[in-house]
Coordinates of C-alpha atoms in Angstrom, one line a residue:
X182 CA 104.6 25.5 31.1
X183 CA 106.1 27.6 33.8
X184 CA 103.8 30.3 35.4
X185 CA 100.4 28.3 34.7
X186 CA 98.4 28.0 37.6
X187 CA 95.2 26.4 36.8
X188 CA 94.8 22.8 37.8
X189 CA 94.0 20.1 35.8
X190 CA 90.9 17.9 36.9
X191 CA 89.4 15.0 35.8
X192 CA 85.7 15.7 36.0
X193 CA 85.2 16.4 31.8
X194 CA 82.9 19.2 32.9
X195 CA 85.4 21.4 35.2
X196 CA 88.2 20.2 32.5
X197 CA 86.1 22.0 30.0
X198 CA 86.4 25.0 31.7
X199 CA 90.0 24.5 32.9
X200 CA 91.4 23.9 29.1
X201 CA 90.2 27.6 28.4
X202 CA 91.5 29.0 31.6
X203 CA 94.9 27.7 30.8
X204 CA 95.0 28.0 27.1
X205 CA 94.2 31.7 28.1
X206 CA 96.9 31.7 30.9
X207 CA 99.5 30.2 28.4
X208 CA 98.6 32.6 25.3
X209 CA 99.2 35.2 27.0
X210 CA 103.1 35.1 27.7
X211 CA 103.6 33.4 24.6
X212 CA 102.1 32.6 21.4
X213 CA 100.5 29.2 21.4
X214 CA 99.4 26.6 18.4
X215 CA 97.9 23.6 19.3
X216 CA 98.0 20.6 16.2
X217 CA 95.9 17.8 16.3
X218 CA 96.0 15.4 13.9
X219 CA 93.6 13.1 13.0
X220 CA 90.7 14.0 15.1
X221 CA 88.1 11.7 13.4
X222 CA 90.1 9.0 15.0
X223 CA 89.4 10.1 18.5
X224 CA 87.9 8.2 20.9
X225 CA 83.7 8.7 20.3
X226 CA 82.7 6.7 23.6
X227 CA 84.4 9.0 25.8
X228 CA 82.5 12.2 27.7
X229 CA 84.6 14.2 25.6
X230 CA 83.2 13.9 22.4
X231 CA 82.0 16.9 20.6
X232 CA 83.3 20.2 20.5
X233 CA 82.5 21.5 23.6
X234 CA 85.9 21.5 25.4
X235 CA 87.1 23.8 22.0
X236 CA 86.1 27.6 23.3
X237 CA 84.3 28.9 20.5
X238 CA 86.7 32.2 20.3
X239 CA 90.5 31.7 20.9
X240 CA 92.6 34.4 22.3
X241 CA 94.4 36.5 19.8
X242 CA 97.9 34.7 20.3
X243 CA 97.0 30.8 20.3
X244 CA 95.0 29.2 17.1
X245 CA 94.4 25.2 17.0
X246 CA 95.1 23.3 14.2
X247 CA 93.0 20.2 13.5
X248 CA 93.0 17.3 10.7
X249 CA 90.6 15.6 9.5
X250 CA 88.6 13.0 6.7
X251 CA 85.5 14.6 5.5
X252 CA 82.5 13.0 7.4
X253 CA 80.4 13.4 10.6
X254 CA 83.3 15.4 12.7
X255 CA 83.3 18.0 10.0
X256 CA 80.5 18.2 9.9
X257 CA 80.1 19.2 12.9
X258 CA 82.7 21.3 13.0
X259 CA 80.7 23.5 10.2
X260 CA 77.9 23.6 12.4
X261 CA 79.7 25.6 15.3
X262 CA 78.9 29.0 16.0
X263 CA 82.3 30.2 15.0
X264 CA 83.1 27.2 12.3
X265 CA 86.6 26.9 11.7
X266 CA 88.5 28.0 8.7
X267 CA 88.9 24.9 6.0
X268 CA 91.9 24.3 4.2
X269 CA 91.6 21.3 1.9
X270 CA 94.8 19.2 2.0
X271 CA 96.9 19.1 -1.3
X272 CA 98.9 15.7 -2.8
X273 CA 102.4 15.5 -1.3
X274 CA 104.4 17.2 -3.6
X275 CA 107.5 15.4 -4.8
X276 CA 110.2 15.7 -2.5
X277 CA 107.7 14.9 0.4
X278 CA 106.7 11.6 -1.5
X279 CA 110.7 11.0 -1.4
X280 CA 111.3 11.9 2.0
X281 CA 108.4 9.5 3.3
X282 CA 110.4 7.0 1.1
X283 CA 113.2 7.2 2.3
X284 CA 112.9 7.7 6.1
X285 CA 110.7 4.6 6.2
X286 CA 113.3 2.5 4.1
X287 CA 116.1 4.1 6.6
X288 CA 113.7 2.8 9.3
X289 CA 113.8 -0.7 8.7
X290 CA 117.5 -0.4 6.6
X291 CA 116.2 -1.4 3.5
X292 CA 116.5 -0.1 -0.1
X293 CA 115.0 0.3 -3.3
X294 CA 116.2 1.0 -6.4
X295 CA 115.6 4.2 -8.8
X296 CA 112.7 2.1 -11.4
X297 CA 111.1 0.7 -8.5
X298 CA 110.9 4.2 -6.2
X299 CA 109.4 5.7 -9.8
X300 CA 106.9 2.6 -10.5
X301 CA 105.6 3.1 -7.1
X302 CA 105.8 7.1 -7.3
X303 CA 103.5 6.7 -10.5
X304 CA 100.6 4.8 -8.8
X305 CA 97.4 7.2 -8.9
X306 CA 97.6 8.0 -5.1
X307 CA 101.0 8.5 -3.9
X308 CA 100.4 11.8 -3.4
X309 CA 98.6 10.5 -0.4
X310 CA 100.8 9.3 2.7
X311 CA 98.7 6.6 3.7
X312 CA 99.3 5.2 0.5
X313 CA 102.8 5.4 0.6
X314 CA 103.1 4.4 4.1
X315 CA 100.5 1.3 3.4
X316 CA 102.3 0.3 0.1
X317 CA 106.1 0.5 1.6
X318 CA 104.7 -1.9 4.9
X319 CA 103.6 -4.5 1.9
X320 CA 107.2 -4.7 0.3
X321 CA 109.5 -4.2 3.7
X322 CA 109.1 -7.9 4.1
X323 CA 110.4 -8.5 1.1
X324 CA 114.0 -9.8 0.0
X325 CA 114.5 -9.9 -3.6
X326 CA 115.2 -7.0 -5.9
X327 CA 112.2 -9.5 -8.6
X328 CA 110.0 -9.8 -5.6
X329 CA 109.5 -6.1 -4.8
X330 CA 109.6 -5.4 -8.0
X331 CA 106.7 -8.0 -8.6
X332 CA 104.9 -6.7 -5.8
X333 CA 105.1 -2.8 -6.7
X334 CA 103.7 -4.1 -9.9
X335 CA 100.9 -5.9 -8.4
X336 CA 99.8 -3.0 -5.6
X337 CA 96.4 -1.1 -6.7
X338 CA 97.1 2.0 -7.0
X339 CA 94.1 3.7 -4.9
X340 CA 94.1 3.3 -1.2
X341 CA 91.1 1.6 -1.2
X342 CA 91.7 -1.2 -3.0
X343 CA 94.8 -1.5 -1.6
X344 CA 93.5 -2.1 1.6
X345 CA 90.9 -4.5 -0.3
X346 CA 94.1 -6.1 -1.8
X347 CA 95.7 -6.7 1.6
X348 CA 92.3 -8.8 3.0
X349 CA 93.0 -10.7 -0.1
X350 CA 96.3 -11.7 0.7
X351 CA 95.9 -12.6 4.4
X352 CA 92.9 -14.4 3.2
X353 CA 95.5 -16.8 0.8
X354 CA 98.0 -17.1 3.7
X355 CA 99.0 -20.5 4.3
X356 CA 99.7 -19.4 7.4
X357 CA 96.0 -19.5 8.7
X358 CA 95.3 -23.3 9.4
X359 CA 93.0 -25.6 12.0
X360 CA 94.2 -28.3 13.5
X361 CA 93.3 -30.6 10.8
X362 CA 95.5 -28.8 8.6
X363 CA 92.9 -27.0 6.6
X364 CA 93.7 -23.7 5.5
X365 CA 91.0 -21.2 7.3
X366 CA 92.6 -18.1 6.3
X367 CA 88.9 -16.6 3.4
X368 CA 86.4 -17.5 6.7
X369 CA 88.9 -16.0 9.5
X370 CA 89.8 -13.1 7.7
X371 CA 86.3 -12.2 6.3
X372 CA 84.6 -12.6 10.0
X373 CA 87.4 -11.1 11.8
X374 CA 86.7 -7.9 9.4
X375 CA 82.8 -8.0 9.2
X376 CA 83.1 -8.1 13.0
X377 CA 85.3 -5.0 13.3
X378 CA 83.1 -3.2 10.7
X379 CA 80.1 -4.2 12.8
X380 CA 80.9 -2.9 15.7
X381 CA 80.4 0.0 17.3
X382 CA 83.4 1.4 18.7
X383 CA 85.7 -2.2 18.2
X384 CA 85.6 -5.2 20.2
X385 CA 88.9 -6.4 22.4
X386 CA 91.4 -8.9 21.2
X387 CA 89.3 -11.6 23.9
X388 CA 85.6 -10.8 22.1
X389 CA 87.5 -11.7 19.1
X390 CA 88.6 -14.9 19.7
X391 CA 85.4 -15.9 21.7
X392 CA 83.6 -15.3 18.1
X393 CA 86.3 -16.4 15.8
X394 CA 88.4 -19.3 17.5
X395 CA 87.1 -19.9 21.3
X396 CA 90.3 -20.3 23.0
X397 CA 92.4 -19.5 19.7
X398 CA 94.0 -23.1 19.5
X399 CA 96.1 -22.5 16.8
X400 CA 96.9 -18.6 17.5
X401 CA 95.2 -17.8 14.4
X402 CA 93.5 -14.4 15.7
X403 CA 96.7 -13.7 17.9
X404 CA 98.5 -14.1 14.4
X405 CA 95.8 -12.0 12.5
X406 CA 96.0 -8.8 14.9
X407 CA 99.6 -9.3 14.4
X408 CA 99.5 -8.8 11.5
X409 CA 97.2 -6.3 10.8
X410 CA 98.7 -4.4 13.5
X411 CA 100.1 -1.1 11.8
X412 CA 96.5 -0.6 10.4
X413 CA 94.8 -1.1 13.7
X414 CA 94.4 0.8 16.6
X415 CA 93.7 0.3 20.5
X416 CA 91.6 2.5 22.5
X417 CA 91.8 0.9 26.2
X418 CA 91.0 -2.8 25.4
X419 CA 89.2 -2.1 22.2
X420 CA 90.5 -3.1 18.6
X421 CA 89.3 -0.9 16.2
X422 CA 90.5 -0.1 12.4
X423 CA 93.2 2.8 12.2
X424 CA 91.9 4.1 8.7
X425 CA 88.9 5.1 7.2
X426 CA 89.5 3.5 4.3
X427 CA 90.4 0.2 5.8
X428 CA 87.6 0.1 7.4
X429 CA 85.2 1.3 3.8
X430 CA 87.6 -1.7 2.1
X431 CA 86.2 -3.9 5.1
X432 CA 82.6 -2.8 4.6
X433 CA 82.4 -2.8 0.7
X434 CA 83.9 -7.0 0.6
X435 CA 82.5 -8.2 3.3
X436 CA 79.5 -6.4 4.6
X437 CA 78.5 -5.0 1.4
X438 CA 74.4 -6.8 1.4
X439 CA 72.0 -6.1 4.1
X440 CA 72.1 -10.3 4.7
X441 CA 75.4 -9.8 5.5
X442 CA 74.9 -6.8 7.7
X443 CA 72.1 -8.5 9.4
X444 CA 74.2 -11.8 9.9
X445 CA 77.4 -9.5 11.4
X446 CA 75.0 -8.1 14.0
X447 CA 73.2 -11.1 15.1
X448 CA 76.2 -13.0 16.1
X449 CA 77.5 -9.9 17.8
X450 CA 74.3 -10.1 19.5
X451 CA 74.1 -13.8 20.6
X452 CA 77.4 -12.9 21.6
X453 CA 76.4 -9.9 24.0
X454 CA 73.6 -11.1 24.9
X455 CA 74.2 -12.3 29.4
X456 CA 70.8 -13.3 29.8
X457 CA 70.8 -16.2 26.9
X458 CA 71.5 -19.8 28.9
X459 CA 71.9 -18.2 32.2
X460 CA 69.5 -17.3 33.7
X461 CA 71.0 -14.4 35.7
X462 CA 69.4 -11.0 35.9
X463 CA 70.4 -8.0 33.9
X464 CA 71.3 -6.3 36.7
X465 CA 74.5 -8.7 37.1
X466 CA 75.6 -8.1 34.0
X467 CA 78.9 -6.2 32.3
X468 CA 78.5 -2.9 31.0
X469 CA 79.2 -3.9 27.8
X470 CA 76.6 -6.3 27.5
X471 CA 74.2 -3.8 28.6
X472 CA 75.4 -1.7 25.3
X473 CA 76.6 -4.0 23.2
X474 CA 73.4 -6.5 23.3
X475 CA 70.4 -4.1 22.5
X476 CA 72.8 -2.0 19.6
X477 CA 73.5 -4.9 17.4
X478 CA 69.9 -6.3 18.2
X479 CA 68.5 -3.5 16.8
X480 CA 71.0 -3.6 13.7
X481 CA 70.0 -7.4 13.2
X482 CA 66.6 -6.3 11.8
X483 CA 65.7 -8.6 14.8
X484 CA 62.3 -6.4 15.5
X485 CA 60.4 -9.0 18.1
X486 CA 63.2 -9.7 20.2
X487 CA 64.1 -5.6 20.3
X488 CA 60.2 -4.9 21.6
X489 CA 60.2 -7.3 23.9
X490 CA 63.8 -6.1 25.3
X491 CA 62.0 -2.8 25.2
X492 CA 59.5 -4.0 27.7
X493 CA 61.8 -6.3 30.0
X494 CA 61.8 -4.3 33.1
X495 CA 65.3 -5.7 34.6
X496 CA 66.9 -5.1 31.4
X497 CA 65.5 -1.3 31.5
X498 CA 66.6 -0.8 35.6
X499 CA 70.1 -2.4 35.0
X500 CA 69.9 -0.2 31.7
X501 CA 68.8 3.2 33.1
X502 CA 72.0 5.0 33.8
X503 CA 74.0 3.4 31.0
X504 CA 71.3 4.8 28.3
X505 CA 72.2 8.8 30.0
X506 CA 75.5 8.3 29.2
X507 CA 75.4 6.6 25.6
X508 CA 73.1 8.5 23.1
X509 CA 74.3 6.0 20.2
X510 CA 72.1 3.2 21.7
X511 CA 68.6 2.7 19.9

């Protein structure tokens, strides 16, 4: 705003510093309240992740509002010096439940009529708007007043399971076919979402198609992210899932034994890992292999292969600075 001197670098350090300096400037001429929603959807492989960019004490005019899932960023949040004040979210009471309703019908001009806005109204979780939000992107596409009224009938009622039910339906799409034909959809849709839930931070839309469909002939992982796309998110290049729960739905169908788990990693490792077949040195290769590679070796179970990484000395140079900057890697 007007009057604020304080420059903005880029260096996360001096940023740090300079988000206090002008949230002091700003609070006080004015009162200040900062909302951010969502935090445990925030990027975690940049330099600012933690808390330290959030001063521990807040001028008396300006308070920060944050929103979270319950999991490892509040946790961390509890663990501050100062830990922030908890207010545990409530269901949406009814006329929120109807407003969400209707704005997103007015979005996409459709309409529903008063039994199916109660039908869906009575499912366990719509109180919740991801339910509601989730649920009305199933029936938008559809025409009929006997189709939506089918498909309310049909949708789980808990957000989970609907997010189970959607992997379901993509998996049934006729839509998903080789070029023999064949309907692919169960095997592209289950390793498209093991590999998401396997990763670390997501994988880009071109990782995905070099594990899934070299090339992508047939534009079936085009199609899928497509798809998928209001329950996905991008962060730079990366594909990752939007929800919490999407991503649990993922975990619980498709990565659910450790065989699976085991499976999911070692492909994502054959995948990452430069050195296999070419015989070029570590120290030519991308950055993501060098974080990528050792991660989901060590998540394969693969112990030999991980011990002798450990001692490769041109994996460990080429390795050195990344390791500083990553503390996730093993």
């Amino acid at each position: 705003g007007a009057g604020l001197t304080a420059e903005i670098p880029e260096d996360p350090e001096k940023l740090r510093v300079a988000f206090a300096e002008i949230l002091q400037q700003a609070s006080a001429k004015k009162r200040v309240v900062i909302l951010l929603d969502a935090i445990n959807q925030f990027d975690p492989t940049t330099q600012l992740t933690g808390w330290s960019w959030l001063p521990e004490e807040l001028p008396a005019t300006a308070r920060v509002i944050l929103s979270t899932l319950s999991g490892p960023v509040l946790d961390s949040l509890r663990q501050r010096r100062q830990p922030p004040r908890m207010v545990e979210l409530q269901p949406l009471d009814a006329p929120d439940r109807e407003a969400i309703i209707r704005e997103f019908l007015h979005r996409y001009r459709k309409s529903m009529t008063d039994d199916q806005r109660a039908a869906l109204l009575a499912k366990a979780d719509a109180g919740s708007p991801l339910y509601l939000l989730v649920a009305l992107e199933e029936l938008r596409t559809l025409g009929t007043y006997e189709e939506i009224t089918d498909r309310i009938t049909r949708l789980p009622s808990e957000t989970q399971a609907l997010f189970t039910w959607i992997l379901n339906r993509l998996e049934d799409d006729d839509g998903f076919r080789d070029a023999s034909g064949r309907k692919v959809g169960p095997e592209l849709v289950s390793r498209f979402a093991s590999l998401l839930g396997a990763s670390r931070h997501g994988l880009s839309q071109q990782e995905l198609v070099e594990l899934l469909s070299p090339g992508d002939p047939q534009g079936n992982v085009a199609a899928l992210v497509q798809l998928l796309r209001p329950y996905l998110m991008r962060r730079s290049e990366l594909i990752d899932f939007y929800h919490g729960q999407f991503r649990a739905a993922s975990e619980q169908k498709y990565l659910r034994t450790e065989a699976q788990q085991h499976d999911t990693h070692a492909g994502l490792a054959a995948h990452f890992n430069h050195a296999k077949g070419t015989g070029q040195p570590w120290r030519a290769a991308p950055r993501r292999s060098l974080t990528e590679f050792p991660y989901h070796l060590w998540r394969s179970g693969a112990e030999p292969p991980l011990f002798s990484l450990a001692r490769n000395e041109d994996f460990l140079s080429a390795q050195e600075e990344v390791v500083r900057e990553d503390p996730d890697l093993p």
